[in-house]
Tab-separated table of C-alpha atoms in Angstrom:
chain	number	residue	atom	x	y	z
A	1	UNK	CA	42.243	100.401	93.217
A	2	UNK	CA	43.542	98.294	96.161
A	3	UNK	CA	45.188	95.043	95.394
A	4	UNK	CA	43.779	92.001	97.061
A	5	UNK	CA	45.866	90.977	100.109
A	6	UNK	CA	44.132	87.476	100.394
A	7	UNK	CA	43.506	84.752	98.040
A	8	UNK	CA	41.310	81.571	98.206
A	9	UNK	CA	42.898	78.117	97.900
A	10	UNK	CA	40.509	75.154	98.128
A	11	UNK	CA	38.027	77.314	99.710
A	12	UNK	CA	40.313	78.582	102.460
A	13	UNK	CA	41.301	82.151	102.574
A	14	UNK	CA	45.031	82.971	103.217
A	15	UNK	CA	47.110	85.915	102.757
A	16	UNK	CA	49.398	86.477	99.779
A	17	UNK	CA	52.221	87.068	102.376
A	18	UNK	CA	51.715	83.499	103.764
A	19	UNK	CA	51.744	82.047	100.359
A	20	UNK	CA	54.911	83.849	99.253
A	21	UNK	CA	56.471	82.808	102.560
A	22	UNK	CA	55.560	79.209	102.032
A	23	UNK	CA	56.777	79.386	98.408
A	24	UNK	CA	60.188	80.871	99.713
A	25	UNK	CA	60.574	78.139	102.396
A	26	UNK	CA	59.879	75.400	99.621
A	27	UNK	CA	62.418	76.961	97.288
A	28	UNK	CA	64.971	77.328	100.063
A	29	UNK	CA	64.557	73.695	100.918
A	30	UNK	CA	64.863	72.533	97.349
A	31	UNK	CA	67.991	74.616	96.638
A	32	UNK	CA	69.679	73.385	99.849
A	33	UNK	CA	68.797	69.792	98.961
A	34	UNK	CA	70.291	70.242	95.338
A	35	UNK	CA	73.505	71.768	96.649
A	36	UNK	CA	74.052	70.402	100.236
A	37	UNK	CA	77.823	71.006	100.418
A	38	UNK	CA	77.675	74.707	100.592
A	39	UNK	CA	77.161	76.457	103.897
A	40	UNK	CA	73.497	77.572	103.952
A	41	UNK	CA	72.006	80.378	106.060
A	42	UNK	CA	68.920	78.238	106.788
A	43	UNK	CA	67.068	79.805	109.788
A	44	UNK	CA	65.272	83.175	109.771
A	45	UNK	CA	67.898	84.720	111.958
A	46	UNK	CA	70.668	84.007	109.622
A	47	UNK	CA	69.089	84.886	106.242
A	48	UNK	CA	69.883	88.553	106.392
A	49	UNK	CA	73.519	89.291	105.286
A	50	UNK	CA	75.653	90.122	108.354
A	51	UNK	CA	76.733	93.688	107.389
A	52	UNK	CA	73.407	95.579	107.739
A	53	UNK	CA	73.148	94.752	111.336
A	54	UNK	CA	76.755	95.630	112.239
A	55	UNK	CA	76.418	98.935	110.216
A	56	UNK	CA	73.450	99.999	112.395
A	57	UNK	CA	75.368	99.039	115.559
A	58	UNK	CA	78.453	100.971	114.491
A	59	UNK	CA	76.434	104.108	113.474
A	60	UNK	CA	74.707	104.012	116.911
A	61	UNK	CA	77.967	103.650	118.806
A	62	UNK	CA	80.117	105.902	116.556
A	63	UNK	CA	77.885	108.544	114.618
A	64	UNK	CA	81.098	110.295	113.670
A	65	UNK	CA	81.731	107.631	110.919
A	66	UNK	CA	79.457	109.667	108.692
A	67	UNK	CA	82.350	112.090	108.138
A	68	UNK	CA	84.215	109.338	106.436
A	69	UNK	CA	81.570	108.742	103.772
A	70	UNK	CA	82.124	109.968	100.286
A	71	UNK	CA	84.517	110.060	97.276
A	72	UNK	CA	88.281	110.025	97.297
A	73	UNK	CA	89.578	112.790	94.946
A	74	UNK	CA	92.849	110.995	94.646
A	75	UNK	CA	91.422	108.059	92.831
A	76	UNK	CA	91.333	109.682	89.299
A	77	UNK	CA	95.037	110.556	89.679
A	78	UNK	CA	95.952	106.968	90.790
A	79	UNK	CA	94.083	105.509	87.693
A	80	UNK	CA	95.804	108.107	85.257
A	81	UNK	CA	99.195	107.171	86.546
A	82	UNK	CA	98.483	103.360	86.280
A	83	UNK	CA	97.272	103.520	82.646
A	84	UNK	CA	100.281	105.825	81.742
A	85	UNK	CA	102.596	103.308	83.414
A	86	UNK	CA	101.136	100.411	81.471
A	87	UNK	CA	101.513	102.239	78.105
A	88	UNK	CA	105.018	103.301	79.088
A	89	UNK	CA	105.828	99.623	79.866
A	90	UNK	CA	104.871	98.655	76.271
A	91	UNK	CA	107.335	101.314	74.982
A	92	UNK	CA	110.186	100.179	77.274
A	93	UNK	CA	109.683	96.474	76.679
A	94	UNK	CA	109.937	96.700	72.818
A	95	UNK	CA	112.441	94.257	71.720
A	96	UNK	CA	113.053	92.757	75.184
A	97	UNK	CA	113.915	89.077	75.483
A	98	UNK	CA	110.958	86.784	75.982
A	99	UNK	CA	111.909	85.975	79.608
A	100	UNK	CA	112.181	89.704	80.501
A	101	UNK	CA	108.733	90.192	78.735
A	102	UNK	CA	107.158	87.325	80.533
A	103	UNK	CA	108.483	88.322	83.998
A	104	UNK	CA	107.230	91.974	83.516
A	105	UNK	CA	103.878	90.634	82.259
A	106	UNK	CA	103.339	88.720	85.514
A	107	UNK	CA	104.844	91.072	87.991
A	108	UNK	CA	103.964	94.590	86.511
A	109	UNK	CA	101.215	94.054	84.148
A	110	UNK	CA	99.591	91.601	86.357
A	111	UNK	CA	99.801	93.787	89.443
A	112	UNK	CA	98.726	96.946	87.683
A	113	UNK	CA	95.811	95.487	85.852
A	114	UNK	CA	94.523	93.828	88.937
A	115	UNK	CA	94.866	97.206	90.591
A	116	UNK	CA	92.762	98.502	87.689
A	117	UNK	CA	90.040	95.862	88.499
A	118	UNK	CA	89.973	97.256	92.159
A	119	UNK	CA	89.818	100.859	90.664
A	120	UNK	CA	86.756	99.630	88.841
A	121	UNK	CA	85.429	98.270	92.074
A	122	UNK	CA	85.967	101.571	93.836
A	123	UNK	CA	84.274	103.439	90.921
A	124	UNK	CA	81.327	101.049	90.768
A	125	UNK	CA	80.444	102.507	94.243
A	126	UNK	CA	80.698	106.134	92.840
A	127	UNK	CA	83.785	106.796	95.159
A	128	UNK	CA	86.020	108.295	92.580
A	129	UNK	CA	84.127	111.305	91.422
A	130	UNK	CA	81.235	113.512	92.447
A	131	UNK	CA	78.740	112.267	89.720
A	132	UNK	CA	77.591	108.961	88.690
A	133	UNK	CA	78.437	109.779	85.065
A	134	UNK	CA	82.064	110.717	85.839
A	135	UNK	CA	82.426	107.466	87.941
A	136	UNK	CA	81.188	105.398	85.003
A	137	UNK	CA	83.494	107.125	82.494
A	138	UNK	CA	86.464	106.877	84.882
A	139	UNK	CA	85.589	103.111	85.349
A	140	UNK	CA	85.916	102.491	81.673
A	141	UNK	CA	89.080	104.451	81.436
A	142	UNK	CA	90.538	102.197	84.120
A	143	UNK	CA	89.345	99.187	82.172
A	144	UNK	CA	91.222	100.174	79.064
A	145	UNK	CA	94.644	98.547	79.838
A	146	UNK	CA	93.034	95.345	80.785
A	147	UNK	CA	92.386	94.548	77.083
A	148	UNK	CA	88.889	93.268	77.620
A	149	UNK	CA	85.596	95.149	78.584
A	150	UNK	CA	84.441	94.610	82.052
A	151	UNK	CA	83.587	97.831	83.919
A	152	UNK	CA	79.970	98.310	82.950
A	153	UNK	CA	78.957	94.656	83.627
A	154	UNK	CA	80.956	94.467	86.807
A	155	UNK	CA	79.052	97.379	88.278
A	156	UNK	CA	75.646	95.775	87.642
A	157	UNK	CA	76.713	92.406	89.265
A	158	UNK	CA	78.653	93.874	92.007
A	159	UNK	CA	75.803	96.119	93.347
A	160	UNK	CA	73.606	92.915	93.589
A	161	UNK	CA	76.514	91.191	95.311
A	162	UNK	CA	76.412	93.807	98.139
A	163	UNK	CA	72.534	94.038	98.550
A	164	UNK	CA	72.111	90.237	98.212
A	165	UNK	CA	75.269	88.721	99.596
A	166	UNK	CA	75.292	84.971	99.154
A	167	UNK	CA	71.854	85.019	97.515
A	168	UNK	CA	71.452	81.963	95.327
A	169	UNK	CA	71.212	82.900	91.742
A	170	UNK	CA	71.698	86.634	92.433
A	171	UNK	CA	75.210	86.759	93.916
A	172	UNK	CA	77.391	85.453	91.033
A	173	UNK	CA	80.469	85.949	93.222
A	174	UNK	CA	79.532	82.499	94.650
A	175	UNK	CA	80.840	79.438	92.773
A	176	UNK	CA	78.494	77.009	91.145
A	177	UNK	CA	77.965	73.477	92.388
A	178	UNK	CA	79.853	72.236	89.386
A	179	UNK	CA	82.964	74.014	90.574
A	180	UNK	CA	82.732	72.557	94.055
A	181	UNK	CA	82.203	69.061	92.696
A	182	UNK	CA	85.083	69.115	90.111
A	183	UNK	CA	87.802	71.124	91.789
A	184	UNK	CA	88.071	68.883	94.879
A	185	UNK	CA	91.722	68.214	95.081
A	186	UNK	CA	94.951	70.153	95.563
A	187	UNK	CA	95.980	70.046	91.798
A	188	UNK	CA	92.526	70.918	90.705
A	189	UNK	CA	92.321	73.772	92.974
A	190	UNK	CA	95.600	75.138	91.505
A	191	UNK	CA	93.763	74.958	88.176
A	192	UNK	CA	90.853	76.637	89.638
A	193	UNK	CA	92.872	79.512	90.898
A	194	UNK	CA	94.534	79.855	87.352
A	195	UNK	CA	91.068	79.896	85.759
A	196	UNK	CA	89.679	82.553	88.089
A	197	UNK	CA	89.408	85.250	85.246
A	198	UNK	CA	87.331	82.761	83.216
A	199	UNK	CA	85.082	81.881	86.068
A	200	UNK	CA	84.432	85.788	86.850
A	201	UNK	CA	83.699	86.413	83.191
A	202	UNK	CA	81.571	83.278	82.446
A	203	UNK	CA	79.840	82.412	85.768
A	204	UNK	CA	77.337	85.523	85.443
A	205	UNK	CA	76.394	84.522	81.849
A	206	UNK	CA	75.580	80.807	83.121
A	207	UNK	CA	73.879	81.706	86.500
A	208	UNK	CA	72.217	85.010	86.037
A	209	UNK	CA	72.665	86.434	82.471
A	210	UNK	CA	71.555	90.113	81.944
A	211	UNK	CA	70.674	91.808	78.652
A	212	UNK	CA	73.437	94.219	77.797
A	213	UNK	CA	72.639	97.908	78.275
A	214	UNK	CA	74.060	101.092	76.736
A	215	UNK	CA	76.911	101.267	79.042
A	216	UNK	CA	78.187	97.702	78.099
A	217	UNK	CA	78.171	98.805	74.518
A	218	UNK	CA	80.061	102.116	75.247
A	219	UNK	CA	82.558	99.985	77.309
A	220	UNK	CA	82.987	97.533	74.404
A	221	UNK	CA	83.430	100.247	71.878
A	222	UNK	CA	85.990	102.107	74.027
A	223	UNK	CA	88.057	98.898	74.600
A	224	UNK	CA	87.967	97.871	70.920
A	225	UNK	CA	89.277	101.280	69.879
A	226	UNK	CA	91.860	101.326	72.670
A	227	UNK	CA	93.017	97.825	71.593
A	228	UNK	CA	93.223	98.752	67.982
A	229	UNK	CA	95.512	101.762	68.924
A	230	UNK	CA	97.763	99.548	70.941
A	231	UNK	CA	98.066	97.003	68.095
A	232	UNK	CA	98.767	99.957	65.622
A	233	UNK	CA	101.658	101.327	67.805
A	234	UNK	CA	103.000	98.155	69.537
A	235	UNK	CA	101.764	95.162	67.653
A	236	UNK	CA	99.834	92.121	68.781
A	237	UNK	CA	102.568	91.541	71.338
A	238	UNK	CA	101.743	94.923	73.000
A	239	UNK	CA	98.027	93.866	73.289
A	240	UNK	CA	98.964	90.333	74.536
A	241	UNK	CA	101.208	92.067	77.272
A	242	UNK	CA	98.033	93.720	78.586
A	243	UNK	CA	95.651	90.830	78.165
A	244	UNK	CA	97.901	88.108	79.524
A	245	UNK	CA	98.759	90.459	82.295
A	246	UNK	CA	95.103	90.654	83.202
A	247	UNK	CA	94.964	86.855	83.155
A	248	UNK	CA	98.078	86.540	85.245
A	249	UNK	CA	96.951	89.166	87.725
A	250	UNK	CA	93.585	87.631	88.304
A	251	UNK	CA	94.786	84.031	88.417
A	252	UNK	CA	97.547	82.509	90.553
A	253	UNK	CA	98.996	85.782	91.828
A	254	UNK	CA	99.446	87.113	95.397
A	255	UNK	CA	97.158	90.086	94.731
A	256	UNK	CA	94.331	87.667	93.491
A	257	UNK	CA	94.341	86.193	96.920
A	258	UNK	CA	91.652	88.638	97.782
A	259	UNK	CA	89.161	86.710	95.702
A	260	UNK	CA	89.482	83.793	98.221
A	261	UNK	CA	90.018	85.840	101.403
A	262	UNK	CA	87.060	88.036	101.125
A	263	UNK	CA	84.047	85.472	101.538
A	264	UNK	CA	85.454	81.880	101.674
A	265	UNK	CA	84.712	80.270	105.013
A	266	UNK	CA	87.888	79.765	106.809
A	267	UNK	CA	86.429	80.194	110.295
A	268	UNK	CA	83.046	78.405	110.468
A	269	UNK	CA	80.121	80.899	110.855
A	270	UNK	CA	82.164	83.814	109.606
A	271	UNK	CA	81.105	85.076	106.203
A	272	UNK	CA	83.465	87.996	105.392
A	273	UNK	CA	87.077	88.502	106.266
A	274	UNK	CA	89.330	91.418	106.209
A	275	UNK	CA	93.184	91.509	105.172
A	276	UNK	CA	95.566	94.041	106.947
A	277	UNK	CA	98.708	93.448	104.899
A	278	UNK	CA	100.892	95.702	102.690
A	279	UNK	CA	99.069	94.759	99.372
A	280	UNK	CA	96.281	97.088	100.396
A	281	UNK	CA	98.617	99.872	99.156
A	282	UNK	CA	98.037	98.599	95.533
A	283	UNK	CA	94.457	97.552	95.952
A	284	UNK	CA	92.522	100.653	97.181
A	285	UNK	CA	92.299	98.989	100.681
A	286	UNK	CA	89.945	96.276	99.351
A	287	UNK	CA	91.465	94.055	102.039
A	288	UNK	CA	89.418	95.979	104.687
A	289	UNK	CA	86.599	93.871	103.340
A	290	UNK	CA	84.259	93.589	106.492
A	291	UNK	CA	84.600	97.409	106.731
A	292	UNK	CA	83.868	97.793	103.054
A	293	UNK	CA	80.636	95.715	103.162
A	294	UNK	CA	79.530	97.451	106.267
A	295	UNK	CA	80.074	100.913	104.712
A	296	UNK	CA	80.223	100.581	100.956
A	297	UNK	CA	79.793	104.339	100.721
A	298	UNK	CA	83.182	105.026	102.447
A	299	UNK	CA	86.193	105.046	100.004
A	300	UNK	CA	88.970	102.624	100.364
A	301	UNK	CA	91.257	105.514	101.535
A	302	UNK	CA	89.086	105.984	104.581
A	303	UNK	CA	88.473	102.344	105.573
A	304	UNK	CA	91.480	102.178	107.926
A	305	UNK	CA	90.120	105.198	109.718
A	306	UNK	CA	86.833	103.336	110.091
A	307	UNK	CA	88.545	100.417	111.772
A	308	UNK	CA	90.373	102.888	113.993
A	309	UNK	CA	87.209	104.448	115.097
A	310	UNK	CA	85.325	101.263	115.783
A	311	UNK	CA	88.008	98.820	116.894
A	312	UNK	CA	85.723	96.812	119.205
A	313	UNK	CA	83.735	95.800	116.063
A	314	UNK	CA	86.790	94.557	113.915
A	315	UNK	CA	89.922	93.884	115.864
A	316	UNK	CA	88.690	90.626	117.500
A	317	UNK	CA	87.259	89.129	114.224
A	318	UNK	CA	89.633	86.678	112.599
A	319	UNK	CA	91.456	88.214	109.654
A	320	UNK	CA	94.369	87.753	107.454
A	321	UNK	CA	97.882	89.330	106.988
A	322	UNK	CA	98.995	87.365	103.940
A	323	UNK	CA	96.931	86.733	100.651
A	324	UNK	CA	99.600	84.367	99.362
A	325	UNK	CA	99.072	82.283	102.624
A	326	UNK	CA	95.322	82.383	101.912
A	327	UNK	CA	95.836	80.839	98.485
A	328	UNK	CA	98.241	78.211	99.874
A	329	UNK	CA	95.712	77.307	102.593
A	330	UNK	CA	92.993	77.048	100.200
A	331	UNK	CA	94.927	74.720	97.874
A	332	UNK	CA	96.286	72.390	100.489
A	333	UNK	CA	93.417	72.375	102.977
A	334	UNK	CA	91.037	69.574	102.004
A	335	UNK	CA	88.261	71.283	104.165
A	336	UNK	CA	88.331	74.392	101.971
A	337	UNK	CA	86.953	74.309	98.391
A	338	UNK	CA	84.495	76.288	95.994
A	339	UNK	CA	81.928	74.848	98.347
A	340	UNK	CA	83.252	76.984	101.186
A	341	UNK	CA	80.752	79.842	100.862
A	342	UNK	CA	77.610	80.836	102.719
A	343	UNK	CA	74.505	80.938	100.633
A	344	UNK	CA	71.089	82.134	101.431
A	345	UNK	CA	67.631	82.255	99.932
A	346	UNK	CA	65.598	85.338	100.668
A	347	UNK	CA	64.020	85.881	97.321
A	348	UNK	CA	61.652	83.475	95.505
A	349	UNK	CA	61.770	82.813	91.821
A	350	UNK	CA	59.133	85.238	90.946
A	351	UNK	CA	61.026	88.201	92.914
A	352	UNK	CA	64.244	87.327	91.037
A	353	UNK	CA	62.439	87.283	87.688
A	354	UNK	CA	60.774	90.574	88.431
A	355	UNK	CA	64.143	92.210	89.288
A	356	UNK	CA	65.780	90.783	86.232
A	357	UNK	CA	62.991	92.061	84.134
A	358	UNK	CA	63.824	95.473	85.229
A	359	UNK	CA	67.435	95.010	84.259
A	360	UNK	CA	68.602	94.070	87.767
A	361	UNK	CA	69.536	96.773	90.508
A	362	UNK	CA	71.635	98.668	88.091
A	363	UNK	CA	71.238	99.051	84.295
């Protein structure tokens, strides 16, 4: 049976496409009116996220980039060494003075656990193993030393961030209007940086909650068992070393500068930024962020090769060499705030509800 393509409104026959287009236009206007301080991709030419077009152009100019696609076999070894390092640190720091413990918690545990969040990021794209199942399990394993379950939920939201970058409601990487309104001064922005772990954990539940699936429950069970083992052998202090390290590493920490550097508008009109500094060595090259969004199926290990193949697309784009400087500029520059994100509306409420009813892009 064919679905009707037209409907009658007040005796006038109009297409469903026109009705949906009008609804989308009205919703876009309403959302822009409610949150006017964000950067909005308002016209039709700007509503598509910028990476799809550049990907097509690069593929046309450099078809050899296809050879870079695929998983990195070294990822699983990096994850294994990192988890062993964290457990070894617990053993070495037994009985250490509080100031030594605190210093190592910030520098070592913070850095390694943030590295594990970016291992989870790499694995969410299935770039660490050949099968989807192996990537999911490796992601949960990388998640263990963080002390809190995150891998399964992260994958679900992150896939939507890529496909619907900046999409109001769907892309929970974008701050809320409340964050922009409240964190409007340098001292408050320092607090915002410190609270980044809380915002990344709670913002999705507020903006676009999802019903937990089986992988969330598997993730939670594995984390609880691992945490119990840590408490059994190293006490509550051992678990705090891992958990607080996660908070430190995702808060006011040099590596956490990528949270701001990736998509906060520092150069008006530019939506995504790359970082070409040494901390890429610890972060699976997540700093190559334009390259990553252009080709999310190329592993972090090969992103520098992508830039080398297609320098005309990347070298002249504004980019960063210091994540610490990004954090400093974000805090002291009154023109930069949680509002400094480009948002777009390409899906109406019905489309969003339909996608969420299916459990999102990924379950």
